[in-house]
Tab-separated table of C-alpha atoms in Angstrom:
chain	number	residue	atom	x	y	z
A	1	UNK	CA	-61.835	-6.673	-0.115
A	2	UNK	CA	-58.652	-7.113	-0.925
A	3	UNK	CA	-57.585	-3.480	-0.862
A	4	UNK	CA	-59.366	-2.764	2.266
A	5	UNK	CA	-57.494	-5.784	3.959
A	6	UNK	CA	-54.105	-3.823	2.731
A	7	UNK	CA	-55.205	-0.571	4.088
A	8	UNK	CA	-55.839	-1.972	7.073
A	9	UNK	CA	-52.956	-3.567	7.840
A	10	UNK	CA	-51.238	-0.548	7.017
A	11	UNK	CA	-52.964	1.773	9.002
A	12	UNK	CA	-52.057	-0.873	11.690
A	13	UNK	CA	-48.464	-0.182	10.916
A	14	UNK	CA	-48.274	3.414	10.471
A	15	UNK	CA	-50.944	4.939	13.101
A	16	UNK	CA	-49.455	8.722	13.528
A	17	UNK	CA	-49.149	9.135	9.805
A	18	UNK	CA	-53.271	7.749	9.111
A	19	UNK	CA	-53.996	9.951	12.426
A	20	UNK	CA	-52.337	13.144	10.722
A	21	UNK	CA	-54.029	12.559	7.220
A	22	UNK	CA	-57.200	12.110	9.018
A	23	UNK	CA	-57.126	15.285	11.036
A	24	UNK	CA	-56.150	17.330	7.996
A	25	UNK	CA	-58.544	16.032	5.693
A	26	UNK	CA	-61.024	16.947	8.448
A	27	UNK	CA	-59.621	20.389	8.705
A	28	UNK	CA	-60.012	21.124	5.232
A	29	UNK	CA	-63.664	19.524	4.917
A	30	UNK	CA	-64.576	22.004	7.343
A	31	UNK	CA	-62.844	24.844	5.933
A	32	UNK	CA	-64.414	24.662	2.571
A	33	UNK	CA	-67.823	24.012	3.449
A	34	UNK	CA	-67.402	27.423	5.547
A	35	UNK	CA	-66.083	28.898	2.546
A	36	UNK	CA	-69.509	28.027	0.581
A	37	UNK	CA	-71.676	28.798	3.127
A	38	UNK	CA	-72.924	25.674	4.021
A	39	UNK	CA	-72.400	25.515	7.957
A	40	UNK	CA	-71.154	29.101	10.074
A	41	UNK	CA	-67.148	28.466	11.251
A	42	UNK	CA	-66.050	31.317	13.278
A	43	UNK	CA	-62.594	32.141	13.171
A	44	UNK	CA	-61.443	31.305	16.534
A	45	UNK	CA	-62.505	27.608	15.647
A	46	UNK	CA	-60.304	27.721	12.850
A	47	UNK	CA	-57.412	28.969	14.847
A	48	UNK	CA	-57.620	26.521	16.987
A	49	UNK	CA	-57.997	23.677	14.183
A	50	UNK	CA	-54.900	25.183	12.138
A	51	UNK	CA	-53.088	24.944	15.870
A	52	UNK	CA	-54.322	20.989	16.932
A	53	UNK	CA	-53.091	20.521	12.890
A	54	UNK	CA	-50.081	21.707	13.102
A	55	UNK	CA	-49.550	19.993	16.499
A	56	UNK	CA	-50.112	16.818	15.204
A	57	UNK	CA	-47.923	17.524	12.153
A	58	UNK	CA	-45.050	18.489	15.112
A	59	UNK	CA	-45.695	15.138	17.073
A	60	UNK	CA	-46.031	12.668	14.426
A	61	UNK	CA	-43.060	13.825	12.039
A	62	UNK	CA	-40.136	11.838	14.711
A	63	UNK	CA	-42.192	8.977	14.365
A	64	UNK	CA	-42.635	8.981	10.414
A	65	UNK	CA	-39.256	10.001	10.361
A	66	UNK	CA	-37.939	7.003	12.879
A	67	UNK	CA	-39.997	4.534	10.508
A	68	UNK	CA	-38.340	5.565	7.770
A	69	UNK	CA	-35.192	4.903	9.295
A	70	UNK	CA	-35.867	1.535	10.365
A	71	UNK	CA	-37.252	1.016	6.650
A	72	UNK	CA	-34.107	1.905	5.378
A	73	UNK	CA	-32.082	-0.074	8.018
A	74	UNK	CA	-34.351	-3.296	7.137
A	75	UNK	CA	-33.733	-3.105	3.786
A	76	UNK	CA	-29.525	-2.260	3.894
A	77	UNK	CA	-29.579	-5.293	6.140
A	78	UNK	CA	-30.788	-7.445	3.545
A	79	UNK	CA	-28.381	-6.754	0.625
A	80	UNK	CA	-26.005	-6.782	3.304
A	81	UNK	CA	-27.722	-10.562	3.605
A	82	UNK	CA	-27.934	-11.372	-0.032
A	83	UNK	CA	-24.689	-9.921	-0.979
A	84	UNK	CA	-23.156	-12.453	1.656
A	85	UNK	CA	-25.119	-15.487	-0.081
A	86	UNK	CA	-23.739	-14.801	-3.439
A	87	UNK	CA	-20.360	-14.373	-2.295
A	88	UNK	CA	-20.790	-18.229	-1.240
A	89	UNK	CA	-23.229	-19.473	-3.329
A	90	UNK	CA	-23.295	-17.371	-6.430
A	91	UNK	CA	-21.129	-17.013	-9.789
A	92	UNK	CA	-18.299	-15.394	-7.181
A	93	UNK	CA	-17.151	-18.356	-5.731
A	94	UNK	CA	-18.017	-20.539	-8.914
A	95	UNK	CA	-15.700	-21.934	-11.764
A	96	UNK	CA	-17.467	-20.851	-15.034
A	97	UNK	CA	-16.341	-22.426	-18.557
A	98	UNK	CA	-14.371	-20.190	-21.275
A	99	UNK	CA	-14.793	-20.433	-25.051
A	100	UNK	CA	-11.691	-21.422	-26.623
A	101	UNK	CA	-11.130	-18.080	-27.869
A	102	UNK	CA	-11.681	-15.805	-24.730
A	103	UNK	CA	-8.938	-18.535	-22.572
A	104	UNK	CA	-6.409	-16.138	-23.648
A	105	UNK	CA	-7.911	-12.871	-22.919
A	106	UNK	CA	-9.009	-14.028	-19.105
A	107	UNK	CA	-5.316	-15.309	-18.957
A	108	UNK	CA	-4.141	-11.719	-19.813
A	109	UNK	CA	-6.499	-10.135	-17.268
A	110	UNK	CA	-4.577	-12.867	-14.270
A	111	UNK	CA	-1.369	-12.239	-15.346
A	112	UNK	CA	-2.404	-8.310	-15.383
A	113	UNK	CA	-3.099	-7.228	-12.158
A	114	UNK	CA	-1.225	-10.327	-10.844
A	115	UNK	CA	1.086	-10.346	-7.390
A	116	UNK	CA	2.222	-13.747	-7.757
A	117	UNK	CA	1.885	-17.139	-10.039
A	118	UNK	CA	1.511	-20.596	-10.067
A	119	UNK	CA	2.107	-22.612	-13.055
A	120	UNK	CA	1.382	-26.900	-13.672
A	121	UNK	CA	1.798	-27.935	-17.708
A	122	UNK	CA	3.578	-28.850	-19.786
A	123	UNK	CA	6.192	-27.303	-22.099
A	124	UNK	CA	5.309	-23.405	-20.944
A	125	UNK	CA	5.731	-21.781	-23.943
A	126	UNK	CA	3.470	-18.897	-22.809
A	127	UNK	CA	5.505	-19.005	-19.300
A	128	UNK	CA	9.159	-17.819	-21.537
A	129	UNK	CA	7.528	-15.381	-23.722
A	130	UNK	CA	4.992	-13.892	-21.473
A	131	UNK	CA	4.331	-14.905	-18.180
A	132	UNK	CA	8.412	-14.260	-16.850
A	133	UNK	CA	8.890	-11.159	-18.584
A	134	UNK	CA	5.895	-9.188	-17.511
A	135	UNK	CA	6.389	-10.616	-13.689
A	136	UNK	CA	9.537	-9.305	-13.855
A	137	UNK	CA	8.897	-5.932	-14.750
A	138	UNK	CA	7.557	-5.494	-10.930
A	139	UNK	CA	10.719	-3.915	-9.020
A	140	UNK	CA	8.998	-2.788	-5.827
A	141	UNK	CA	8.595	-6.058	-3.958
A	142	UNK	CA	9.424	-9.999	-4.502
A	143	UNK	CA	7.178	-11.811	-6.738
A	144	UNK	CA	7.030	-15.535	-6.090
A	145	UNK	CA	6.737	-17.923	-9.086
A	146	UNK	CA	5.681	-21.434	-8.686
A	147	UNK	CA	6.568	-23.837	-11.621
A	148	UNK	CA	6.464	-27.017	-11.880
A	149	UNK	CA	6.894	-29.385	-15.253
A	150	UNK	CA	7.711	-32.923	-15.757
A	151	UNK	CA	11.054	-33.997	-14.937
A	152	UNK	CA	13.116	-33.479	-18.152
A	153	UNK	CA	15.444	-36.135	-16.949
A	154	UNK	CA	12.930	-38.947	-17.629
A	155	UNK	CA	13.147	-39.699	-21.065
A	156	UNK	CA	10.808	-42.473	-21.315
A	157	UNK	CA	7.953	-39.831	-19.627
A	158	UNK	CA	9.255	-36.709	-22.076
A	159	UNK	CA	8.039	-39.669	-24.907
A	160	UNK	CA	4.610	-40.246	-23.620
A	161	UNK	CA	3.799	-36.577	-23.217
A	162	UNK	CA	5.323	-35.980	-26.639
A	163	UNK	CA	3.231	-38.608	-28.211
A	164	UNK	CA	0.139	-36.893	-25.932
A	165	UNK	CA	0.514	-33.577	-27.428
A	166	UNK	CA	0.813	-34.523	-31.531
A	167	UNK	CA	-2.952	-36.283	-30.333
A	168	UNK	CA	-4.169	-33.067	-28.875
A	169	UNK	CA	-3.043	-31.554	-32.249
A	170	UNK	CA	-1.006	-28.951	-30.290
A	171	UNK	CA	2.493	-29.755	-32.023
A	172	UNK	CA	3.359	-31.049	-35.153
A	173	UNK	CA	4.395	-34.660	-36.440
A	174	UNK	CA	8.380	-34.248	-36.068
A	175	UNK	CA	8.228	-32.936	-32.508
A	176	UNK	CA	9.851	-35.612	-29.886
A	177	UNK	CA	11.190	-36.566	-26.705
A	178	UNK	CA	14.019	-34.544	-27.129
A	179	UNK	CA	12.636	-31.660	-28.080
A	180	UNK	CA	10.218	-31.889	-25.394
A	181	UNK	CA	12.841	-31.826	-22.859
A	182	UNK	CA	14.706	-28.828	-24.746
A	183	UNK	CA	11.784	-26.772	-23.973
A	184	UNK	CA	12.025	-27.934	-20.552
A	185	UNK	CA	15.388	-27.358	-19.651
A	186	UNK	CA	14.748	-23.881	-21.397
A	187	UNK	CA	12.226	-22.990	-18.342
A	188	UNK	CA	15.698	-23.871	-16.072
A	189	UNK	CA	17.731	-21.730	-17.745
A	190	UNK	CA	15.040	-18.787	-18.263
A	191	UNK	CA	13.736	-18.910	-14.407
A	192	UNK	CA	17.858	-18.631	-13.566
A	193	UNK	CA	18.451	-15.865	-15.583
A	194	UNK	CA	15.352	-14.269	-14.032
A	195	UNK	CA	16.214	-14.762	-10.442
A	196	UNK	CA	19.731	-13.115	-11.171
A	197	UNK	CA	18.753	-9.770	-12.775
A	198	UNK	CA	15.087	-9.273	-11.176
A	199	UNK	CA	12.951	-9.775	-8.498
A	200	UNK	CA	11.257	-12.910	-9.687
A	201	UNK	CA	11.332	-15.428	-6.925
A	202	UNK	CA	11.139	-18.686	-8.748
A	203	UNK	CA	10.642	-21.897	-7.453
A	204	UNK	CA	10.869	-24.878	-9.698
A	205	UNK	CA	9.214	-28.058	-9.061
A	206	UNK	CA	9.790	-31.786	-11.282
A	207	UNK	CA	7.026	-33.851	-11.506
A	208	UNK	CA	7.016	-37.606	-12.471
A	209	UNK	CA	3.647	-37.907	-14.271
A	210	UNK	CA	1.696	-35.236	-16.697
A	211	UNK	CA	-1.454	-34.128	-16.347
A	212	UNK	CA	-3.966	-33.318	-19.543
A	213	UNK	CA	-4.669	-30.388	-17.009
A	214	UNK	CA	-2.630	-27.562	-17.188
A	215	UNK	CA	-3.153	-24.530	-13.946
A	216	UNK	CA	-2.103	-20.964	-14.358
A	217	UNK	CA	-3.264	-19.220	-11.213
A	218	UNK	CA	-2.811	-15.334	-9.400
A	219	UNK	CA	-3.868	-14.065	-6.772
A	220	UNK	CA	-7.275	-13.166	-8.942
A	221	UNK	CA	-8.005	-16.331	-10.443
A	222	UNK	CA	-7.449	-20.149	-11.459
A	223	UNK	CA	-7.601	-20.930	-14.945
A	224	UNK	CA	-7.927	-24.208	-15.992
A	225	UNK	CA	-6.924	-25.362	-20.200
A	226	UNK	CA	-5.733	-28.647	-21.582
A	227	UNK	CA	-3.023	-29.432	-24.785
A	228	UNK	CA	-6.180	-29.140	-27.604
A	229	UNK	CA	-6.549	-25.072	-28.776
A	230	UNK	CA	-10.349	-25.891	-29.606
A	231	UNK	CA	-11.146	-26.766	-25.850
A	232	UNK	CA	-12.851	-24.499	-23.570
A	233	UNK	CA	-11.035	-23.561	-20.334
A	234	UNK	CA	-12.438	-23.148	-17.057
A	235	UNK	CA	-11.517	-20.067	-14.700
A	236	UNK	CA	-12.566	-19.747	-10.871
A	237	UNK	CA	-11.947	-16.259	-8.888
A	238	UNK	CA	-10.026	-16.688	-6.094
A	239	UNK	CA	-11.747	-17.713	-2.516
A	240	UNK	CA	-13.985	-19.583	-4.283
A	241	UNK	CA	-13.640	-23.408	-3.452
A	242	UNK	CA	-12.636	-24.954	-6.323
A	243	UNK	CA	-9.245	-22.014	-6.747
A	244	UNK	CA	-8.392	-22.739	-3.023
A	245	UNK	CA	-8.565	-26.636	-3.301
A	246	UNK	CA	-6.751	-26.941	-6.739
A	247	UNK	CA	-3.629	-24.276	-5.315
A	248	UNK	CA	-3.739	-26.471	-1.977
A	249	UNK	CA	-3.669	-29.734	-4.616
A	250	UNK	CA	-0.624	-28.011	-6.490
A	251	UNK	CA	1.394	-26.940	-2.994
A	252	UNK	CA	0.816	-30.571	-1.735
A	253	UNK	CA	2.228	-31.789	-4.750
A	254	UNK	CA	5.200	-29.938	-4.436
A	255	UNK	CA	6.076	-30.666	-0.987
A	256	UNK	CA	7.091	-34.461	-2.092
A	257	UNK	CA	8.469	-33.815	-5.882
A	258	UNK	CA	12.262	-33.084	-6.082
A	259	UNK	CA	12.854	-29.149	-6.567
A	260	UNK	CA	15.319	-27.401	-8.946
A	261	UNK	CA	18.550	-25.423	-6.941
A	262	UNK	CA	19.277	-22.648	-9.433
A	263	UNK	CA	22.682	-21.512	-9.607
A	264	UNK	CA	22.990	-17.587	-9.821
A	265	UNK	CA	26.891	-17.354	-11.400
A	266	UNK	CA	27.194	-13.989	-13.167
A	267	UNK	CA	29.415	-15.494	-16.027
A	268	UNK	CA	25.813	-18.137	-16.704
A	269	UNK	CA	23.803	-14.853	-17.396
A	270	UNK	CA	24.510	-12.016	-19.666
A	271	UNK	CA	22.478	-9.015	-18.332
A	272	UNK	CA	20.987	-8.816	-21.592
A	273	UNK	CA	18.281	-11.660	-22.868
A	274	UNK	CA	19.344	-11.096	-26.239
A	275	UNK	CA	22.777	-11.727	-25.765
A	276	UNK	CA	22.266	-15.325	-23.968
A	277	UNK	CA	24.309	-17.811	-26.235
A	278	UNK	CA	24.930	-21.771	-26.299
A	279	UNK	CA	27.932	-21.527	-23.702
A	280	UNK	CA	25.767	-19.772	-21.126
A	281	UNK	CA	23.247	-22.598	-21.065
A	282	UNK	CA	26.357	-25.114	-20.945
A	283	UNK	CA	27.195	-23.636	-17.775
A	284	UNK	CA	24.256	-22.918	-15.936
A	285	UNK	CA	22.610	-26.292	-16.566
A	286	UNK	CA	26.004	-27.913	-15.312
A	287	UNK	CA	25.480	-26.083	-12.251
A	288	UNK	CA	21.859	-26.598	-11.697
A	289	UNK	CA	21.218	-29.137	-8.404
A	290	UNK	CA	18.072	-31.072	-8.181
A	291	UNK	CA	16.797	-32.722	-4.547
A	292	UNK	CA	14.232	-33.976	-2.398
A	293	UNK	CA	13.846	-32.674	0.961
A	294	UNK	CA	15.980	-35.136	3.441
A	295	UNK	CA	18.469	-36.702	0.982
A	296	UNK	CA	21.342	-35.160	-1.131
A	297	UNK	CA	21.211	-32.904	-4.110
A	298	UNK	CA	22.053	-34.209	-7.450
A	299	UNK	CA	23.085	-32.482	-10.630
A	300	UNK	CA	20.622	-31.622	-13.184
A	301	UNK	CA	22.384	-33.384	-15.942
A	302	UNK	CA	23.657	-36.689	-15.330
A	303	UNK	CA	22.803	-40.378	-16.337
A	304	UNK	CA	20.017	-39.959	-19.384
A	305	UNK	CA	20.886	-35.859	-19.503
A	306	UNK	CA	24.177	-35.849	-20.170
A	307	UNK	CA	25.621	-32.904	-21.563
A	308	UNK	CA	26.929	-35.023	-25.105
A	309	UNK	CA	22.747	-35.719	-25.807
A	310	UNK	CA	21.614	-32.166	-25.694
A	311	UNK	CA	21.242	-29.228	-28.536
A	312	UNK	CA	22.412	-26.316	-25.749
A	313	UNK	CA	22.074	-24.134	-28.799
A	314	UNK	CA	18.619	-25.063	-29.074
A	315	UNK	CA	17.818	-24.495	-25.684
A	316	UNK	CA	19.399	-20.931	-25.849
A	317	UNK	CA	17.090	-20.425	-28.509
A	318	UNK	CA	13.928	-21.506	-26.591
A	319	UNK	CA	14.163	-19.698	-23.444
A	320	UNK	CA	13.247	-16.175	-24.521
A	321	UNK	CA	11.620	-17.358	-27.724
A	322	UNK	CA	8.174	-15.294	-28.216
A	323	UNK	CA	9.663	-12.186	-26.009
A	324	UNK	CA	9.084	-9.439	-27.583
A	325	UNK	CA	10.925	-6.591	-24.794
C-alpha cells in the first residue's frame, strides 16, 4: 500500500511525464503484439501513433524541463538557507577549545594572513620576537597594532603578577618585579623603534590590573591562552559573538587607561635592530610621555621608574630577544 500511496502522489505531481510514459508504453504494447501476429495493425495506424507519440514527447518536455528547474531552484534555496544557519549558529561563529600544543600553530595561522593586531598579556615575549617583526614586514599599507600591558610604573602590581606567573609555572624562581617591568619597558622601546623604520602603527595602552587572560586577535580570529603552557586555549573566528564582544571589551578598556606617546628621535633608533645598545634605550624611554585623555602628559620614567633603578642594558637586550631576521 505503501508504494502505491507514493506513486500516487507522484503521478499527482508530475502529470505530463506519467501521461507520456503511459502513451508510449501503449504504443509499444501495440506494436509488438502486431509484430507476433496477435491483432492486424495497419500501417497508417502506426503512423499516426508514432506522430500523437512524438507530440506528446514535444508538449510535455517544457514542462519536465520547467520542473526540473524549480527542483533545482528549491533545493539551491535551501543550502542557501542552511548555509545562513551555520554561519550563526554553527562551529563558524563559535569559540572552540585548543590543545595546549596546537595554541601555537592557530596563533601562527592569525598572525599569517593577519591585517592588523590586538594584543592584552602580560610580558609579550612572543609580541618582540614574533608578532612585531613579521607585522612589519608589510610595506604596502599601515598596519595598526594594539598593545596594551600593565603599567610598568606600578611596582607593587609588577610584584603580584610576578608572583602570579612563578604559580602558573611559566617563569622560574629568581624572576621579579623588576624584571617584570624590564620586559615591559622593552615592548616601549621595541614598538618605538618599529613606528620609526616601518609601517607598524602602534598604539600602546597601560593597564592597572592583570588579567590570567591573555587576547591575541586579527582580523581572522581571537585566541584566547593563560600564563600555564599545559592549558588549552580557546580561539573564535571573527564575526562570531564571542571575537566581536571580547575586541569591543579590549577597545573599551582602552578608551579610559592612560596611553604611551612614543617619541620617534632618529638618534633613539639605530636603523639596524642589532645595533640597538644601552644608550638608545636611555634616551628613548626619557622621552617617552604617558597620559589620559583630558589631563597632561607625564614622562614615562619618573617617581618609582627612575632612570638610577633600571638595567637599560637589560632592556636593550629584551626588546628584540627571540628575533631571528
Amino acid at each position: 500500500m505503501g508504494r502505491i500511496a507514493n506513486a500516487y502522489e507522484y503521478a499527482k505531481k508530475n502529470p505530463g511525464e506519467i501521461a507520456t510514459v503511459a502513451a508510449g508504453a501503449v504504443v509499444a504494447g501495440v506494436t509488438v503484439a502486431d509484430l507476433f501476429d496477435l491483432i492486424a495493425i495497419s500501417e497508417d495506424f502506426l503512423s499516426r501513433a508514432a506522430i500523437l507519440l512524438l507530440s506528446a514527447l514535444i508538449i510535455t518536455f517544457p514542462v519536465v524541463r520547467k520542473k526540473q528547474e524549480d527542483d533545482r531552484r528549491e533545493i539551491k534555496n535551501g543550502l542557501f538557507t542552511l548555509t545562513e544557519r551555520v554561519k550563526l549558529l554553527g562551529p563558524g561563529s563559535q569559540a572552540s577549545e585548543l590543545p595546549p600544543h596546537e595554541i601555537r600553530k592557530y596563533l601562527d595561522e592569525a598572525l599569517l594572513t593577519a591585517s592588523y593586531w590586538h594584543f592584552r598579556g602580560g610580558l609579550g615575549n612572543w609580541q618582540r620576537s614574533t608578532v612585531l617583526p613579521k607585522l612589519s614586514a608589510i610595506t604596502v599599507y599601515e598596519v595598526d597594532y594594539f598593545m596594551q600591558i600593565i603599567d610598568p610604573r606600578d611596582m607593587n602590581l609588577c610584584a603580584r603578577y610576578s608572583e602570579y606567573r612563578m604559580r602558573s609555572r611559566q617563569r622560574t624562581p629568581r624572576e621579579d618585579p623588576s624584571e617584570v617591568r624590564n620586559e615591559l619597558l622593552a615592548n616601549i622601546y621595541a614598538a618605538a623603534w618599529y613606528k620609526k623604520h616601518t609601517r607598524l602603527n602602534p598604539r600602546i595602552s597601560l593597564l592597572s590590573f592583570y588579567s590570567p587572560l591573555r587576547y591575541d586577535a586579527s582580523d581572522q580570529a581571537l585566541i584566547t591562552t593563560v600564563a600555564d603552557p599545559e592549558s588549552p586555549g580557546l580561539r573564535a573566528p571573527s564575526g562570531g559573538w564571542y571575537y566581536l564582544s571580547v575586541l569591543d571589551e579590549i577597545k573599551q578598556t582602552r578608551e579610559g587607561a592612560p596611553r604611551v606617546i612614543l617619541p620617534r628621535t632618529d638618534s633613539s633608533f639605530p636603523r639596524d635592530w642589532r645595533n640597538v645598545e644601552e644608550r638608545h634605550v636611555v634616551d628613548a624611554l626619557n622621552q617617552v610621555k604617558v597620559g589620559v585623555t583630558g589631563r597632561p602628559t607625564r614622562n614615562l620614567l619618573d617617581n618609582q621608574t627612575s632612570t638610577a633603578s633600571l638595567n637599560f642594558a637589560r632592556i636593550a637586550e629584551l626588546a628584540f630577544q627571540g628575533r631571528t631576521e
